[in-house]
Amino acid sequence: MTTYMVEVQLPYSPSQEFFQLIPAQRMKIAELMSQRKLLSYTLSADRMKLWIVVTAKDIVEAKEILSQQPMDKFFTYTSFRELMFHEMAGLTFPAVSLN
């Protein structure tokens, strides 16, 4: 599998339809992340850009995965970059004390 960093430009003035799709979008992203098709999904503070890390066999499959998003028609994909690696901090739990 290959890992891609995808940069997405969001609409400057989103329509009401865009906002109505947010719950469905969040559910689909959670599903794709649980399937390990998406490794991360990051929104800029100004809500104008997304960065998505996708795993796929090739760029065609990566685009097919991204097209499953309910908000896909509002997204402008500005770049697809093949990554050498993608490191993330894992979920950590505090050490258990046996006292």
mmCIF file of C-alpha atoms in Angstrom:
data_model
loop_
_atom_site.group_PDB
_atom_site.id
_atom_site.type_symbol
_atom_site.label_atom_id
_atom_site.label_comp_id
_atom_site.label_asym_id
_atom_site.label_seq_id
_atom_site.Cartn_x
_atom_site.Cartn_y
_atom_site.Cartn_z
ATOM 1 C CA MET A 1 0.000 0.000 0.000
ATOM 2 C CA THR A 2 1.043 3.563 -0.692
ATOM 3 C CA THR A 3 0.370 6.527 1.577
ATOM 4 C CA TYR A 4 -0.648 9.923 0.156
ATOM 5 C CA MET A 5 -0.970 13.363 1.725
ATOM 6 C CA VAL A 6 -3.894 15.081 0.039
ATOM 7 C CA GLU A 7 -4.443 18.819 0.295
ATOM 8 C CA VAL A 8 -8.011 20.048 -0.132
ATOM 9 C CA GLN A 9 -9.258 23.592 -0.676
ATOM 10 C CA LEU A 10 -12.678 24.211 0.864
ATOM 11 C CA PRO A 11 -15.257 26.667 -0.496
ATOM 12 C CA TYR A 12 -14.884 30.290 0.590
ATOM 13 C CA SER A 13 -18.642 30.731 1.095
ATOM 14 C CA PRO A 14 -20.144 27.290 1.749
ATOM 15 C CA SER A 15 -23.789 26.742 0.869
ATOM 16 C CA GLN A 16 -26.485 25.520 3.236
ATOM 17 C CA GLU A 17 -26.203 22.096 1.564
ATOM 18 C CA PHE A 18 -22.523 21.977 2.561
ATOM 19 C CA PHE A 19 -23.389 22.525 6.238
ATOM 20 C CA GLN A 20 -26.215 19.980 6.134
ATOM 21 C CA LEU A 21 -23.724 17.331 4.978
ATOM 22 C CA ILE A 22 -21.427 17.740 8.009
ATOM 23 C CA PRO A 23 -22.968 14.889 10.095
ATOM 24 C CA ALA A 24 -22.845 12.447 7.150
ATOM 25 C CA GLN A 25 -19.281 13.567 6.371
ATOM 26 C CA ARG A 26 -18.141 12.935 9.941
ATOM 27 C CA MET A 27 -19.704 9.468 9.930
ATOM 28 C CA LYS A 28 -18.032 8.558 6.632
ATOM 29 C CA ILE A 29 -14.646 9.818 7.830
ATOM 30 C CA ALA A 30 -14.976 7.728 11.013
ATOM 31 C CA GLU A 31 -15.831 4.669 8.890
ATOM 32 C CA LEU A 32 -12.876 5.187 6.524
ATOM 33 C CA MET A 33 -10.539 5.717 9.475
ATOM 34 C CA SER A 34 -11.736 2.534 11.181
ATOM 35 C CA GLN A 35 -11.005 0.695 7.914
ATOM 36 C CA ARG A 36 -7.499 2.296 7.929
ATOM 37 C CA LYS A 37 -8.159 3.821 4.491
ATOM 38 C CA LEU A 38 -7.678 7.261 6.050
ATOM 39 C CA LEU A 39 -4.925 7.704 8.623
ATOM 40 C CA SER A 40 -5.554 11.340 9.481
ATOM 41 C CA TYR A 41 -7.988 14.110 8.652
ATOM 42 C CA THR A 42 -7.020 17.651 9.642
ATOM 43 C CA LEU A 43 -8.931 20.931 9.233
ATOM 44 C CA SER A 44 -7.168 24.311 9.370
ATOM 45 C CA ALA A 45 -8.331 26.834 11.983
ATOM 46 C CA ASP A 46 -9.680 29.143 9.264
ATOM 47 C CA ARG A 47 -11.712 26.197 7.860
ATOM 48 C CA MET A 48 -10.321 26.733 4.373
ATOM 49 C CA LYS A 49 -8.016 23.690 4.023
ATOM 50 C CA LEU A 50 -8.074 20.003 4.811
ATOM 51 C CA TRP A 51 -5.116 17.648 4.885
ATOM 52 C CA ILE A 52 -6.021 13.991 4.509
ATOM 53 C CA VAL A 53 -3.623 11.049 4.716
ATOM 54 C CA VAL A 54 -4.938 8.179 2.564
ATOM 55 C CA THR A 55 -3.633 4.630 2.131
ATOM 56 C CA ALA A 56 -4.312 2.968 -1.217
ATOM 57 C CA LYS A 57 -2.634 0.722 -3.780
ATOM 58 C CA ASP A 58 -2.286 3.680 -6.173
ATOM 59 C CA ILE A 59 -3.485 7.229 -6.775
ATOM 60 C CA VAL A 60 -6.555 6.016 -8.691
ATOM 61 C CA GLU A 61 -7.720 4.023 -5.663
ATOM 62 C CA ALA A 62 -6.918 6.990 -3.379
ATOM 63 C CA LYS A 63 -9.205 9.185 -5.491
ATOM 64 C CA GLU A 64 -11.924 6.506 -5.383
ATOM 65 C CA ILE A 65 -11.705 6.408 -1.584
ATOM 66 C CA LEU A 66 -11.942 10.198 -1.363
ATOM 67 C CA SER A 67 -14.913 10.278 -3.744
ATOM 68 C CA GLN A 68 -16.931 8.348 -1.131
ATOM 69 C CA GLN A 69 -17.117 11.459 1.050
ATOM 70 C CA PRO A 70 -20.548 13.128 1.086
ATOM 71 C CA MET A 71 -18.880 16.555 0.711
ATOM 72 C CA ASP A 72 -16.631 15.493 -2.172
ATOM 73 C CA LYS A 73 -18.379 17.706 -4.737
ATOM 74 C CA PHE A 74 -17.457 20.780 -2.662
ATOM 75 C CA PHE A 75 -13.755 19.861 -2.420
ATOM 76 C CA THR A 76 -10.967 21.061 -4.700
ATOM 77 C CA TYR A 77 -8.051 18.636 -4.456
ATOM 78 C CA THR A 78 -4.961 20.823 -4.859
ATOM 79 C CA SER A 79 -2.254 18.187 -4.396
ATOM 80 C CA PHE A 80 -1.592 14.478 -3.948
ATOM 81 C CA ARG A 81 1.858 13.715 -2.521
ATOM 82 C CA GLU A 82 3.177 10.196 -2.106
ATOM 83 C CA LEU A 83 4.698 9.898 1.371
ATOM 84 C CA MET A 84 7.812 8.033 2.390
ATOM 85 C CA PHE A 85 6.336 7.587 5.879
ATOM 86 C CA HIS A 86 3.665 9.023 8.150
ATOM 87 C CA GLU A 87 4.369 9.017 11.881
ATOM 88 C CA MET A 88 1.703 9.840 14.443
ATOM 89 C CA ALA A 89 1.665 9.928 18.203
ATOM 90 C CA GLY A 90 -0.275 6.930 19.416
ATOM 91 C CA LEU A 91 -2.951 6.890 22.033
ATOM 92 C CA THR A 92 -1.187 6.481 25.359
ATOM 93 C CA PHE A 93 -2.543 5.411 28.695
ATOM 94 C CA PRO A 94 -1.049 6.332 32.059
ATOM 95 C CA ALA A 95 1.041 3.681 33.771
ATOM 96 C CA VAL A 96 -0.933 1.486 36.152
ATOM 97 C CA SER A 97 0.107 1.722 39.780
ATOM 98 C CA LEU A 98 -0.174 -1.494 41.780
ATOM 99 C CA ASN A 99 -0.159 0.320 45.152
#
